[in-house]
Amino acid sequence: MGDRIIASMPAVQVGVRAQRDVLGRVVCYLVGEAGIRQLLDIGSGLPAAENVHEIAQRIAPATKVVYLDNDPVVLSHAQAILADNKVTFAAEGDLLDPAALLAEPDVRNGLDWHQPVGLLLCGILHYILDEGKPGDIVDALYRALPAGSYVFIHHMLDSDDPGSVMLQTEMQRSLGRTKFRTFAEINELFAGLELVEPGVVLVPDWRPGPGTPSAADHPVLKLAAAGVAHKARTS
């Protein structure tokens, strides 16, 4: 699927790098500015350069990180890499079953559920169709988070842009389940939380750093949005 998408839309590689970059900026914000010391990364994917735990623990070495994925290959690689890391864990978990995910021993015991958690949902919610009730799934996760927690969502963007239509069509054909959503729909996924500035925006517009590519220069960067929100009180 990746080869086909790159062949028809080579610029998509810029978008993939931008996804990794915004994840890094969010982790720096959560750990470096918001003071979060534990992160739950659902749908973490294969380990890559500058993983969440590497960024977080460079800022605050004691930061706990739990990676969850339902792919055994991902888990095998992650567990091998993390064998000597005492505050980072990789465990099996399926976003479609939030109750079981939250009951996973590494999630329950690896994190302190009396202290704020940074929940990372990077590039995963657009694989849940509307009939899968993504709003109910994230609501179950939000309710479990302690007050003071934060949530990050990266999501593919539904628009009239020809690139959006092309990419969504290819992903649907290859994966059988993909649902790009509008800005309004992505905002709804944060229901009950307080958005952090600048809100839900194009990926390169979320607190860009020096050298962050712009959507004006790279139109492919108009295909995804990102946002962070704060759980101010228990709900």
N, CA, C and O of each residue as an XYZ file, in Angstrom:
940
protein
N       0.836     -1.200      0.000
C       0.000      0.000      0.000
C       0.872      1.252      0.000
O       0.614      2.204     -0.737
N       1.908      1.235      0.839
C       2.792      2.392      0.899
C       3.450      2.673     -0.437
O       3.556      3.828     -0.849
N       3.895      1.616     -1.122
C       4.541      1.792     -2.425
C       3.574      2.385     -3.437
O       3.950      3.246     -4.233
N       2.322      1.923     -3.406
C       1.340      2.440     -4.365
C       1.044      3.910     -4.104
O       0.950      4.706     -5.039
N       0.900      4.262     -2.848
C       0.599      5.649     -2.512
C       1.762      6.557     -2.903
O       1.559      7.632     -3.468
N       2.990      6.112     -2.594
C       4.159      6.927     -2.937
C       4.288      7.075     -4.446
O       4.666      8.138     -4.939
N       3.971      5.997     -5.187
C       4.076      6.065     -6.646
C       3.109      7.087     -7.233
O       3.449      7.805     -8.174
N       1.895      7.149     -6.671
C       0.891      8.069     -7.210
C       0.966      9.448     -6.583
O       0.454     10.421     -7.138
N       1.615      9.529     -5.408
C       1.639     10.795     -4.664
C       2.948     10.883     -3.880
O       2.937     10.760     -2.655
N       4.070     11.091     -4.560
C       5.378     11.060     -3.885
C       5.495     12.018     -2.697
O       6.225     11.742     -1.744
N       4.779     13.135     -2.754
C       4.887     14.133     -1.687
C       4.345     13.634     -0.355
O       4.562     14.268      0.677
N       3.635     12.493     -0.367
C       3.069     11.984      0.880
C       4.154     11.718      1.913
O       3.892     11.727      3.116
N       5.380     11.479      1.437
C       6.481     11.230      2.373
C       6.749     12.455      3.260
O       7.167     12.318      4.409
N       6.503     13.645      2.714
C       6.619     14.869      3.517
C       5.587     14.847      4.633
O       5.868     15.254      5.760
N       4.379     14.363      4.308
C       3.323     14.273      5.306
C       3.641     13.287      6.410
O       3.331     13.528      7.577
N       4.263     12.172      6.039
C       4.633     11.169      7.048
C       5.673     11.744      8.000
O       5.577     11.568      9.215
N       6.669     12.435      7.444
C       7.682     13.060      8.307
C       7.051     14.128      9.197
O       7.435     14.288     10.356
N       6.078     14.856      8.647
C       5.409     15.892      9.440
C       4.638     15.277     10.603
O       4.560     15.868     11.680
N       4.068     14.089     10.388
C       3.359     13.398     11.472
C       4.322     13.064     12.605
O       4.011     13.279     13.776
N       5.490     12.538     12.254
C       6.473     12.221     13.277
C       6.949     13.502     13.993
O       7.148     13.520     15.207
N       7.120     14.559     13.205
C       7.620     15.810     13.787
C       6.622     16.415     14.772
O       7.010     16.886     15.841
N       5.327     16.402     14.410
C       4.353     16.993     15.321
C       4.213     16.140     16.571
O       3.982     16.673     17.656
N       4.348     14.831     16.440
C       4.343     13.965     17.624
C       5.487     14.367     18.550
O       5.308     14.446     19.765
N       6.656     14.621     17.978
C       7.788     15.045     18.797
C       7.539     16.377     19.470
O       7.888     16.561     20.636
N       6.933     17.317     18.737
C       6.645     18.624     19.340
C       5.639     18.488     20.476
O       5.756     19.158     21.503
N       4.656     17.625     20.288
C       3.655     17.410     21.339
C       4.294     16.798     22.581
O       4.011     17.226     23.700
N       5.148     15.808     22.391
C       5.815     15.184     23.545
C       6.664     16.218     24.277
O       6.676     16.253     25.507
N       7.372     17.055     23.530
C       8.166     18.113     24.165
C       7.273     19.072     24.957
O       7.635     19.510     26.049
N       6.108     19.391     24.398
C       5.182     20.273     25.113
C       4.665     19.595     26.387
O       4.670     20.200     27.459
N       4.223     18.347     26.268
C       3.629     17.671     27.416
C       4.629     17.478     28.548
O       4.315     17.723     29.713
N       5.828     17.040     28.202
C       6.828     16.755     29.229
C       7.570     18.022     29.647
O       7.795     18.258     30.834
N       7.948     18.833     28.658
C       8.773     19.994     28.959
C       8.019     21.194     29.484
O       8.546     21.943     30.307
N       6.762     21.396     29.012
C       5.998     22.574     29.432
C       4.865     22.231     30.393
O       4.681     22.911     31.402
N       4.108     21.183     30.087
C       2.952     20.844     30.924
C       3.331     20.004     32.139
O       2.522     19.830     33.050
N       4.558     19.484     32.158
C       5.024     18.739     33.325
C       4.488     17.321     33.429
O       4.542     16.722     34.503
N       3.970     16.772     32.336
C       3.472     15.398     32.348
C       4.650     14.431     32.463
O       5.674     14.612     31.804
N       4.500     13.405     33.301
C       5.583     12.451     33.531
C       5.189     11.012     33.216
O       5.863     10.068     33.627
N       4.084     10.858     32.477
C       3.711      9.516     32.028
C       2.854      9.643     30.777
O       1.942     10.467     30.698
N       3.179      8.797     29.799
C       2.554      8.871     28.487
C       2.029      7.496     28.083
O       2.675      6.472     28.303
N       0.842      7.505     27.487
C       0.225      6.285     26.971
C       0.030      6.475     25.475
O      -0.778      7.298     25.045
N       0.777      5.708     24.682
C       0.791      5.843     23.228
C       0.045      4.669     22.621
O       0.572      3.557     22.575
N      -1.176      4.901     22.154
C      -2.019      3.832     21.615
C      -1.879      3.784     20.097
O      -2.046      4.790     19.407
N      -1.565      2.577     19.590
C      -1.323      2.431     18.160
C       0.037      2.983     17.798
O       0.173      3.720     16.821
N       1.038      2.636     18.572
C       2.365      3.238     18.453
C       3.073      2.898     17.152
O       3.892      3.683     16.675
N       2.771      1.730     16.564
C       3.420      1.346     15.311
C       4.849      0.891     15.519
O       5.345      0.846     16.644
N       5.508      0.552     14.411
C       6.881      0.071     14.480
C       7.807      1.137     15.045
O       7.655      2.315     14.725
N       8.776      0.739     15.892
C       9.731      1.712     16.417
C      10.451      2.440     15.287
O      10.797      1.843     14.268
N      10.668      3.732     15.480
C      11.337      4.554     14.472
C      12.357      5.443     15.162
O      12.534      5.376     16.379
N      13.020      6.268     14.382
C      13.948      7.230     14.988
C      13.160      8.224     15.832
O      12.032      8.583     15.493
N      13.760      8.664     16.928
C      13.132      9.629     17.816
C      11.769      9.143     18.297
O      10.743      9.780     18.060
N      11.786      8.002     18.978
C      10.563      7.470     19.553
C      10.102      8.329     20.728
O      10.863      9.130     21.271
N       8.834      8.141     21.107
C       8.234      8.930     22.183
C       9.066      8.858     23.455
O       9.341      9.888     24.071
N       9.468      7.665     23.852
C      10.204      7.548     25.118
C      11.574      8.216     25.046
O      12.059      8.748     26.045
N      12.202      8.189     23.863
C      13.513      8.826     23.728
C      13.404     10.341     23.888
O      14.222     10.964     24.565
N      12.385     10.926     23.258
C      12.181     12.376     23.365
C      11.825     12.752     24.799
O      12.398     13.679     25.372
N      10.861     12.010     25.374
C      10.387     12.336     26.718
C      11.477     12.176     27.762
O      11.648     13.038     28.624
N      12.210     11.083     27.687
C      13.202     10.797     28.723
C      14.480     11.613     28.559
O      15.296     11.689     29.477
N      14.652     12.218     27.397
C      15.748     13.160     27.232
C      15.443     14.438     28.023
O      16.350     15.098     28.530
N      14.161     14.772     28.118
C      13.744     15.961     28.880
C      13.652     15.635     30.372
O      14.155     16.384     31.210
N      13.011     14.524     30.692
C      12.827     14.101     32.086
C      13.026     12.583     32.131
O      12.102     11.837     31.808
N      14.208     12.117     32.524
C      14.561     10.698     32.426
C      13.600      9.733     33.118
O      13.509      8.571     32.722
N      12.886     10.189     34.137
C      11.995      9.282     34.870
C      10.615      9.159     34.232
O       9.758      8.453     34.765
N      10.378      9.828     33.102
C       9.058      9.787     32.466
C       8.705      8.348     32.074
O       9.484      7.658     31.417
N       7.521      7.919     32.490
C       7.046      6.572     32.151
C       6.326      6.620     30.801
O       5.583      7.556     30.506
N       6.567      5.590     29.997
C       5.903      5.509     28.697
C       5.387      4.085     28.505
O       6.121      3.117     28.703
N       4.132      3.971     28.122
C       3.555      2.675     27.764
C       3.092      2.750     26.314
O       2.266      3.588     25.952
N       3.638      1.862     25.497
C       3.226      1.734     24.103
C       2.218      0.599     23.984
O       2.407     -0.475     24.555
N       1.145      0.846     23.237
C       0.156     -0.205     22.999
C      -0.039     -0.378     21.495
O      -0.132      0.600     20.753
N      -0.098     -1.630     21.059
C      -0.382     -1.919     19.663
C      -0.970     -3.328     19.603
O      -0.750     -4.144     20.498
N      -1.725     -3.602     18.527
C      -2.307     -4.942     18.392
C      -1.562     -5.787     17.366
O      -2.030     -6.864     16.995
N      -0.409     -5.311     16.906
C       0.381     -6.020     15.906
C       1.531     -6.754     16.594
O       2.377     -6.107     17.212
N       1.589     -8.092     16.507
C       2.652     -8.842     17.197
C       4.053     -8.502     16.714
O       5.010     -8.597     17.482
N       4.189     -8.105     15.444
C       5.514     -7.729     14.938
C       5.968     -6.431     15.601
O       7.125     -6.303     16.002
N       5.056     -5.478     15.712
C       5.370     -4.224     16.391
C       5.798     -4.498     17.827
O       6.803     -3.963     18.295
N       5.033     -5.332     18.523
C       5.333     -5.619     19.926
C       6.673     -6.318     20.084
O       7.419     -6.022     21.017
N       6.987     -7.240     19.184
C       8.253     -7.958     19.255
C       9.431     -7.005     19.125
O      10.382     -7.078     19.903
N       9.370     -6.114     18.148
C      10.446     -5.141     17.958
C      10.540     -4.203     19.152
O      11.630     -3.953     19.667
N       9.404     -3.689     19.589
C       9.397     -2.720     20.686
C       9.926     -3.339     21.973
O      10.715     -2.715     22.681
N       9.504     -4.547     22.278
C       9.943     -5.189     23.510
C      11.435     -5.477     23.493
O      12.095     -5.405     24.529
N      11.974     -5.806     22.313
C      13.418     -6.028     22.209
C      14.184     -4.741     22.459
O      15.195     -4.741     23.162
N      13.707     -3.644     21.886
C      14.377     -2.352     22.044
C      14.316     -1.869     23.488
O      15.241     -1.223     23.980
N      13.211     -2.193     24.161
C      12.970     -1.657     25.502
C      13.407     -2.587     26.627
O      13.119     -2.324     27.795
N      14.098     -3.667     26.289
C      14.425     -4.688     27.280
C      15.150     -4.121     28.505
O      14.947     -4.602     29.619
N      15.984     -3.114     28.309
C      16.767     -2.575     29.419
C      16.206     -1.266     29.968
O      16.831     -0.630     30.816
N      15.035     -0.865     29.492
C      14.431      0.379     29.954
C      13.377      0.050     31.013
O      12.374     -0.600     30.717
N      13.606      0.493     32.223
C      12.761      0.100     33.359
C      11.496      0.935     33.502
O      10.629      0.599     34.309
N      11.371      2.021     32.732
C      10.184      2.866     32.878
C       9.390      2.958     31.573
O       8.501      3.798     31.440
N       9.716      2.092     30.615
C       9.009      2.085     29.339
C       8.592      0.662     29.010
O       9.385     -0.272     29.127
N       7.334      0.504     28.597
C       6.784     -0.824     28.355
C       6.038     -0.849     27.026
O       5.506      0.165     26.576
N       6.010     -2.024     26.410
C       5.216     -2.239     25.195
C       4.295     -3.414     25.456
O       4.744     -4.481     25.875
N       3.006     -3.221     25.211
C       2.025     -4.257     25.519
C       0.966     -4.318     24.426
O       0.817     -3.392     23.629
N       0.243     -5.414     24.408
C      -0.819     -5.593     23.426
C      -2.065     -4.837     23.869
O      -2.455     -4.888     25.036
N      -2.677     -4.143     22.935
C      -3.910     -3.434     23.234
C      -4.613     -3.046     21.954
O      -3.967     -2.711     20.961
N      -5.946     -3.089     21.972
C      -6.744     -2.783     20.791
C      -7.657     -1.606     21.116
O      -8.476     -1.685     22.032
N      -7.517     -0.528     20.375
C      -8.319      0.667     20.618
C      -9.815      0.389     20.514
O     -10.616      1.084     21.140
N     -10.202     -0.618     19.732
C     -11.618     -0.936     19.575
C     -12.229     -1.518     20.850
O     -13.452     -1.614     20.961
N     -11.387     -1.907     21.812
C     -11.863     -2.464     23.084
C     -11.213     -1.671     24.217
O     -10.293     -2.164     24.868
N     -11.686     -0.449     24.454
C     -11.016      0.394     25.447
C     -11.028     -0.181     26.862
O     -10.088      0.050     27.623
N     -12.070     -0.920     27.228
C     -12.118     -1.487     28.581
C     -10.991     -2.493     28.779
O     -10.305     -2.465     29.801
N     -10.797     -3.382     27.807
C      -9.715     -4.356     27.901
C      -8.359     -3.679     27.826
O      -7.415     -4.079     28.508
N      -8.270     -2.669     27.008
C      -7.016     -1.925     26.866
C      -6.620     -1.304     28.205
O      -5.465     -1.391     28.621
N      -7.582     -0.683     28.871
C      -7.294     -0.019     30.140
C      -7.002     -1.021     31.265
O      -6.379     -0.678     32.269
N      -7.463     -2.264     31.078
C      -7.229     -3.298     32.089
C      -5.913     -4.031     31.881
O      -5.509     -4.822     32.733
N      -5.239     -3.783     30.767
C      -3.951     -4.419     30.485
C      -2.983     -4.144     31.643
O      -2.814     -2.991     32.040
N      -2.339     -5.199     32.193
C      -1.485     -5.015     33.376
C      -0.418     -3.931     33.237
O      -0.184     -3.174     34.179
N       0.229     -3.849     32.079
C       1.264     -2.823     31.924
C       0.658     -1.421     31.939
O       1.317     -0.459     32.334
N      -0.598     -1.310     31.507
C      -1.274     -0.010     31.550
C      -1.665      0.320     32.986
O      -1.451      1.440     33.448
N      -2.232     -0.645     33.685
C      -2.675     -0.396     35.061
C      -1.499     -0.203     36.013
O      -1.523      0.669     36.881
N      -0.459     -1.040     35.834
C       0.647     -1.027     36.793
C       1.832     -0.177     36.340
O       2.628      0.277     37.163
N       1.946      0.036     35.030
C       3.068      0.812     34.520
C       2.880      2.305     34.681
O       3.845      3.068     34.639
N       1.631      2.724     34.865
C       1.314      4.139     35.047
C       0.650      4.354     36.402
O       0.000      3.455     36.935
N       0.815      5.528     36.939
C       0.157      5.908     38.185
C      -1.136      6.625     37.827
O      -1.110      7.761     37.352
N      -2.273      5.961     38.055
C      -3.559      6.504     37.634
C      -4.138      7.518     38.622
O      -5.301      7.910     38.530
N      -3.295      7.929     39.567
C      -3.668      9.046     40.432
C      -2.982     10.334     39.973
O      -3.212     11.401     40.542
N      -2.143     10.230     38.947
C      -1.412     11.370     38.424
C      -1.762     11.568     36.945
O      -2.147     10.608     36.278
N      -1.637     12.791     36.422
C      -1.997     13.057     35.022
C      -1.228     12.181     34.034
O      -0.072     11.817     34.248
N      -1.921     11.862     32.948
C      -1.369     11.033     31.879
C      -1.465     11.811     30.571
O      -2.424     12.550     30.351
N      -0.485     11.645     29.719
C      -0.562     12.178     28.363
C      -0.971     11.047     27.422
O      -0.195     10.120     27.192
N      -2.179     11.120     26.882
C      -2.701     10.094     25.984
C      -2.404     10.504     24.544
O      -2.796     11.586     24.108
N      -1.715      9.644     23.815
C      -1.318      9.927     22.437
C      -2.105      9.038     21.486
O      -2.014      7.811     21.546
N      -2.877      9.666     20.609
C      -3.664      8.965     19.591
C      -3.212      9.500     18.232
O      -3.917     10.269     17.578
N      -2.035      9.076     17.836
C      -1.386      9.651     16.659
C      -1.622      8.769     15.437
O      -1.085      7.666     15.342
N      -2.430      9.268     14.505
C      -2.640      8.554     13.258
C      -3.375      7.239     13.405
O      -3.089      6.286     12.681
N      -4.322      7.172     14.334
C      -5.039      5.904     14.537
C      -6.555      6.041     14.430
O      -7.222      5.112     13.974
N      -7.114      7.184     14.843
C      -8.570      7.298     14.861
C      -9.181      7.320     13.469
O     -10.360      6.999     13.317
N      -8.411      7.690     12.446
C      -8.988      7.670     11.095
C      -9.108      6.253     10.537
O      -9.573      6.069      9.412
N      -8.692      5.250     11.312
C      -8.931      3.859     10.908
C     -10.202      3.293     11.536
O     -10.548      2.133     11.309
N     -10.890      4.106     12.320
C     -12.151      3.682     12.926
C     -13.294      4.345     12.173
O     -13.409      5.571     12.164
N     -14.131      3.542     11.545
C     -15.258      4.084     10.794
C     -16.307      4.634     11.757
O     -16.266      4.361     12.956
N     -17.238      5.403     11.223
C     -18.278      5.986     12.078
C     -19.076      4.920     12.807
O     -19.468      5.105     13.960
N     -19.322      3.781     12.117
C     -20.098      2.718     12.770
C     -19.332      2.079     13.932
O     -19.922      1.399     14.771
N     -18.009      2.306     13.974
C     -17.221      1.835     15.102
C     -17.307      2.755     16.309
O     -16.722      2.469     17.353
N     -18.039      3.866     16.173
C     -18.304      4.823     17.254
C     -17.021      5.333     17.916
O     -16.790      5.106     19.104
N     -16.188      6.027     17.127
C     -14.951      6.550     17.712
C     -15.199      7.516     18.870
O     -14.395      7.593     19.799
N     -16.324      8.264     18.814
C     -16.638      9.166     19.906
C     -16.825      8.433     21.225
O     -16.386      8.908     22.272
N     -17.484      7.263     21.175
C     -17.685      6.470     22.393
C     -16.362      5.899     22.890
O     -16.128      5.810     24.095
N     -15.499      5.514     21.950
C     -14.207      4.943     22.328
C     -13.354      5.977     23.059
O     -12.815      5.702     24.131
N     -13.237      7.166     22.472
C     -12.397      8.172     23.131
C     -13.033      8.647     24.433
O     -12.318      8.990     25.375
N     -14.356      8.673     24.503
C     -15.017      9.077     25.747
C     -14.680      8.105     26.875
O     -14.449      8.520     28.010
N     -14.653      6.798     26.557
C     -14.289      5.796     27.573
C     -12.857      6.009     28.054
O     -12.565      5.849     29.239
N     -11.968      6.368     27.132
C     -10.586      6.630     27.524
C     -10.484      7.903     28.356
O      -9.785      7.936     29.368
N     -11.187      8.954     27.924
C     -11.118     10.227     28.646
C     -11.625     10.086     30.076
O     -11.059     10.665     31.004
N     -12.692      9.313     30.249
C     -13.252      9.144     31.585
C     -12.271      8.451     32.532
O     -12.303      8.670     33.743
N     -11.407      7.620     31.971
C     -10.434      6.903     32.798
C      -9.235      7.760     33.168
O      -8.513      7.442     34.112
N      -9.018      8.839     32.435
C      -7.841      9.678     32.681
C      -8.009     10.502     33.961
O      -9.093     11.023     34.223
N      -6.955     10.621     34.748
C      -7.019     11.489     35.922
C      -7.149     12.957     35.499
O      -6.752     13.334     34.397
N      -7.705     13.769     36.385
C      -7.762     15.206     36.129
C      -6.352     15.732     35.919
O      -5.409     15.285     36.571
N      -6.216     16.689     34.998
C      -4.906     17.231     34.683
C      -4.229     16.541     33.518
O      -3.140     16.939     33.104
N      -4.871     15.499     32.982
C      -4.302     14.765     31.853
C      -4.467     15.547     30.551
O      -5.217     16.521     30.478
N      -3.746     15.092     29.527
C      -3.805     15.696     28.197
C      -4.041     14.616     27.150
O      -3.699     13.452     27.353
N      -4.630     15.018     26.026
C      -4.890     14.108     24.913
C      -4.381     14.749     23.621
O      -4.646     15.919     23.346
N      -3.654     13.970     22.845
C      -3.179     14.402     21.530
C      -3.834     13.543     20.461
O      -3.841     12.316     20.560
N      -4.387     14.190     19.436
C      -4.964     13.474     18.294
C      -4.346     14.002     17.005
O      -4.322     15.208     16.758
N      -3.851     13.086     16.197
C      -3.458     13.381     14.811
C      -4.441     12.621     13.942
O      -4.665     11.430     14.156
N      -5.036     13.299     12.956
C      -6.115     12.679     12.175
C      -6.061     13.175     10.738
O      -5.819     14.357     10.492
N      -6.289     12.266      9.786
C      -6.357     12.656      8.383
C      -7.587     13.526      8.150
O      -8.634     13.324      8.766
N      -7.443     14.493      7.255
C      -8.432     15.552      7.100
C      -9.256     15.379      5.829
O      -8.714     15.249      4.731
N     -10.569     15.381      5.998
C     -11.489     15.304      4.869
C     -11.727     16.714      4.329
O     -12.174     17.598      5.059
N     -11.427     16.914      3.050
C     -11.630     18.219      2.439
C     -11.864     18.027      0.949
O     -11.864     16.904      0.446
N     -12.062     19.137      0.255
C     -12.249     19.084     -1.188
C     -10.927     18.996     -1.930
O     -10.909     18.912     -3.158
N      -9.829     19.014     -1.202
C      -8.519     18.937     -1.834
C      -8.397     17.620     -2.613
O      -8.683     16.558     -2.061
N      -7.977     17.670     -3.884
C      -7.842     16.432     -4.680
C      -6.908     15.418     -4.026
O      -7.115     14.211     -4.143
N      -5.873     15.914     -3.332
C      -4.962     15.006     -2.652
C      -5.646     14.234     -1.543
O      -5.363     13.054     -1.335
N      -6.555     14.900     -0.824
C      -7.293     14.232      0.241
C      -8.170     13.126     -0.325
O      -8.220     12.021      0.215
N      -8.855     13.432     -1.409
C      -9.726     12.441     -2.050
C      -8.905     11.254     -2.549
O      -9.293     10.103     -2.351
N      -7.770     11.532     -3.195
C      -6.929     10.476     -3.740
C      -6.374      9.574     -2.639
O      -6.416      8.349     -2.748
N      -5.853     10.197     -1.574
C      -5.240      9.426     -0.495
C      -6.279      8.594      0.238
O      -6.036      7.427      0.547
N      -7.432      9.182      0.519
C      -8.479      8.429      1.216
C      -8.951      7.252      0.371
O      -9.172      6.161      0.898
N      -9.104      7.458     -0.915
C      -9.539      6.375     -1.808
C      -8.528      5.243     -1.813
O      -8.907      4.073     -1.755
N      -7.240      5.576     -1.883
C      -6.197      4.546     -1.908
C      -6.135      3.789     -0.586
O      -5.970      2.569     -0.574
N      -6.267      4.511      0.530
C      -6.221      3.846      1.831
C      -7.439      2.964      2.042
O      -7.325      1.885      2.622
N      -8.608      3.406      1.578
C      -9.806      2.583      1.690
C      -9.670      1.328      0.849
O     -10.053      0.239      1.278
N      -9.124      1.482     -0.346
C      -8.957      0.325     -1.235
C      -7.965     -0.679     -0.664
O      -8.156     -1.890     -0.781
N      -6.916     -0.175     -0.052
C      -5.861     -1.051      0.443
C      -6.162     -1.643      1.810
O      -5.827     -2.797      2.076
N      -6.789     -0.864      2.673
C      -7.009     -1.286      4.054
C      -8.443     -1.696      4.348
O      -8.706     -2.415      5.312
N      -9.371     -1.237      3.511
C     -10.768     -1.598      3.715
C     -11.471     -0.769      4.765
O     -12.688     -0.871      4.920
N     -10.728      0.051      5.492
C     -11.364      0.891      6.511
C     -10.522      2.151      6.723
O      -9.430      2.092      7.287
N     -11.027      3.250      6.278
C     -10.395      4.545      6.501
C     -11.491      5.597      6.474
O     -12.370      5.565      5.613
N     -11.439      6.519      7.410
C     -12.437      7.573      7.467
C     -11.742      8.898      7.773
O     -11.448      9.201      8.929
N     -11.480      9.686      6.724
C     -10.984     11.025      6.942
C     -12.135     11.857      7.508
O     -13.297     11.610      7.185
N     -11.817     12.835      8.347
C     -12.862     13.647      8.972
C     -12.565     15.137      8.816
O     -11.416     15.543      8.639
N     -13.618     15.933      8.886
C     -13.491     17.384      8.759
C     -12.946     17.963     10.058
O     -12.871     17.278     11.078
N     -12.565     19.243     10.001
C     -12.130     19.925     11.218
C     -13.205     19.841     12.301
O     -12.896     19.605     13.469
N     -14.461     20.032     11.915
C     -15.551     19.993     12.894
C     -15.661     18.616     13.534
O     -15.860     18.504     14.743
N     -15.532     17.573     12.728
C     -15.628     16.208     13.251
C     -14.443     15.875     14.160
O     -14.607     15.186     15.167
N     -13.270     16.356     13.811
C     -12.100     16.105     14.659
C     -12.246     16.856     15.982
O     -11.900     16.331     17.040
N     -12.754     18.072     15.918
C     -13.011     18.815     17.155
C     -13.964     18.052     18.063
O     -13.798     18.063     19.283
N     -14.965     17.387     17.482
C     -15.931     16.620     18.272
C     -15.264     15.475     19.028
O     -15.749     15.057     20.079
N     -14.153     14.966     18.494
C     -13.445     13.876     19.169
C     -12.788     14.338     20.466
O     -12.366     13.513     21.275
N     -12.701     15.636     20.667
C     -12.165     16.191     21.911
C     -13.276     16.596     22.878
O     -13.013     17.306     23.848
N     -14.493     16.165     22.637
C     -15.641     16.593     23.445
C     -15.387     16.368     24.932
O     -14.951     15.293     25.343
N     -15.666     17.398     25.732
C     -15.491     17.315     27.174
C     -14.130     17.775     27.654
O     -13.898     17.878     28.858
N     -13.221     18.054     26.720
C     -11.882     18.501     27.066
C     -11.684     19.956     26.645
O     -12.463     20.491     25.858
N     -10.655     20.581     27.165
C     -10.349     21.977     26.836
C      -9.155     22.020     25.893
O      -8.050     21.622     26.261
N      -9.382     22.503     24.676
C      -8.306     22.545     23.695
C      -7.197     23.500     24.122
O      -7.444     24.586     24.647
N      -5.977     23.059     23.878
C      -4.793     23.875     24.109
C      -4.526     24.679     22.835
O      -4.715     24.168     21.731
N      -4.095     25.915     22.979
C      -3.754     26.732     21.804
C      -2.679     26.039     20.969
O      -1.726     25.500     21.532
N      -2.807     26.040     19.652
C      -3.739     26.812     18.824
C      -5.003     26.055     18.427
O      -5.629     26.408     17.427
N      -5.398     25.026     19.177
C      -6.587     24.251     18.841
C      -6.281     23.166     17.827
O      -5.145     22.705     17.716
N      -7.302     22.763     17.091
C      -7.133     21.750     16.038
C      -6.772     22.480     14.747
O      -7.565     23.256     14.215
N      -5.578     22.221     14.260
C      -5.054     22.952     13.106
C      -4.334     21.978     12.175
O      -4.144     20.810     12.514
N      -3.942     22.462     11.015
C      -3.093     21.659     10.142
C      -1.831     21.261     10.903
O      -1.329     22.022     11.730
N      -1.325     20.066     10.617
C      -0.184     19.530     11.357
C       0.989     20.513     11.472
O       1.500     20.695     12.577
N       1.443     21.159     10.379
C       2.592     22.055     10.528
C       2.286     23.324     11.316
O       3.203     24.053     11.693
N       1.005     23.597     11.569
C       0.626     24.810     12.294
C       0.511     24.585     13.797
O       0.260     25.528     14.547
N       0.695     23.328     14.249
C       0.628     23.085     15.688
C       2.013     23.372     16.284
O       2.924     22.546     16.220
N       2.137     24.559     16.858
C       3.359     25.004     17.533
C       4.617     24.664     16.726
O       5.485     23.938     17.211
N       4.718     25.184     15.504
C       5.869     24.846     14.657
C       7.176     25.352     15.246
O       7.228     26.378     15.925
N       8.224     24.599     14.961
C       9.557     25.008     15.382
C      10.333     25.535     14.194
O       9.820     25.555     13.075
N      11.564     25.960     14.422
C      12.392     26.424     13.310
C      12.552     25.323     12.259
O      12.877     24.183     12.587
N      12.322     25.672     11.017
C      12.493     24.697      9.943
C      11.286     23.823      9.674
O      11.330     22.972      8.786
N      10.201     24.014     10.425
C       8.997     23.223     10.166
C       8.438     23.584      8.791
O       8.161     24.756      8.535
N       8.265     22.599      7.896
C       7.734     22.899      6.555
C       6.328     23.487      6.663
O       5.591     23.172      7.597
N       5.965     24.329      5.721
C       4.642     24.941      5.731
C       3.735     24.300      4.687
O       4.199     23.745      3.691
N       2.433     24.390      4.936
C       1.465     23.859      3.978
C       1.469     24.683      2.695
O       1.110     24.177      1.632
N       1.869     25.940      2.788
C       1.942     26.776      1.588
C       2.999     26.257      0.625
O       2.828     26.306     -0.593
N       4.096     25.757      1.191
C       5.174     25.221      0.359
C       4.962     23.762     -0.011
O       5.445     23.296     -1.043
N       4.229     23.037      0.847
C       4.004     21.601      0.631
C       2.508     21.320      0.795
O       2.062     21.027      1.904
N       1.735     21.401     -0.271
C       0.279     21.217     -0.176
C      -0.147     19.906      0.475
O      -1.248     19.818      1.018
N       0.709     18.884      0.430
C       0.358     17.602      1.050
C       0.119     17.768      2.557
O      -0.561     16.950      3.177
N       0.681     18.826      3.135
C       0.516     19.053      4.566
C      -0.859     19.588      4.929
O      -1.150     19.830      6.100
N      -1.711     19.771      3.915
C      -3.093     20.159      4.176
C      -3.992     18.939      4.403
O      -5.204     19.081      4.564
N      -3.398     17.745      4.415
C      -4.188     16.514      4.463
C      -4.368     15.949      5.863
O      -5.032     14.927      6.032
N      -3.788     16.596      6.872
C      -3.926     16.067      8.229
C      -3.981     17.206      9.233
O      -3.421     18.280      9.013
N      -4.666     16.951     10.337
C      -4.813     17.936     11.405
C      -4.317     17.351     12.719
O      -4.217     16.134     12.875
N      -4.012     18.230     13.653
C      -3.548     17.803     14.958
C      -4.070     18.751     16.028
O      -4.318     19.928     15.768
N      -4.230     18.224     17.221
C      -4.677     19.053     18.335
C      -4.338     18.399     19.667
O      -4.157     17.184     19.744
N      -4.254     19.198     20.697
C      -4.022     18.729     22.063
C      -5.074     19.357     22.958
O      -5.409     20.532     22.802
N      -5.595     18.581     23.890
C      -6.610     19.093     24.814
C      -6.295     18.632     26.230
O      -5.570     17.662     26.449
N      -6.868     19.366     27.184
C      -6.581     19.179     28.614
C      -7.849     18.738     29.327
O      -8.927     19.286     29.094
N      -7.713     17.750     30.192
C      -8.840     17.340     31.043
C      -8.697     18.084     32.366
O      -7.912     17.701     33.233
N      -9.462     19.139     32.498
C      -9.311     20.015     33.648
C      -9.917     19.429     34.914
O      -9.479     19.741     36.021
N     -10.917     18.587     34.751
C     -11.581     18.038     35.926
C     -12.109     16.646     35.603
O     -12.275     16.289     34.436
N     -12.367     15.879     36.625
C     -12.875     14.539     36.450
C     -14.303     14.600     35.923
O     -15.123     15.370     36.424
N     -14.599     13.783     34.905
C     -15.959     13.762     34.364
C     -16.466     12.349     34.300
O     -17.597     12.118     33.871
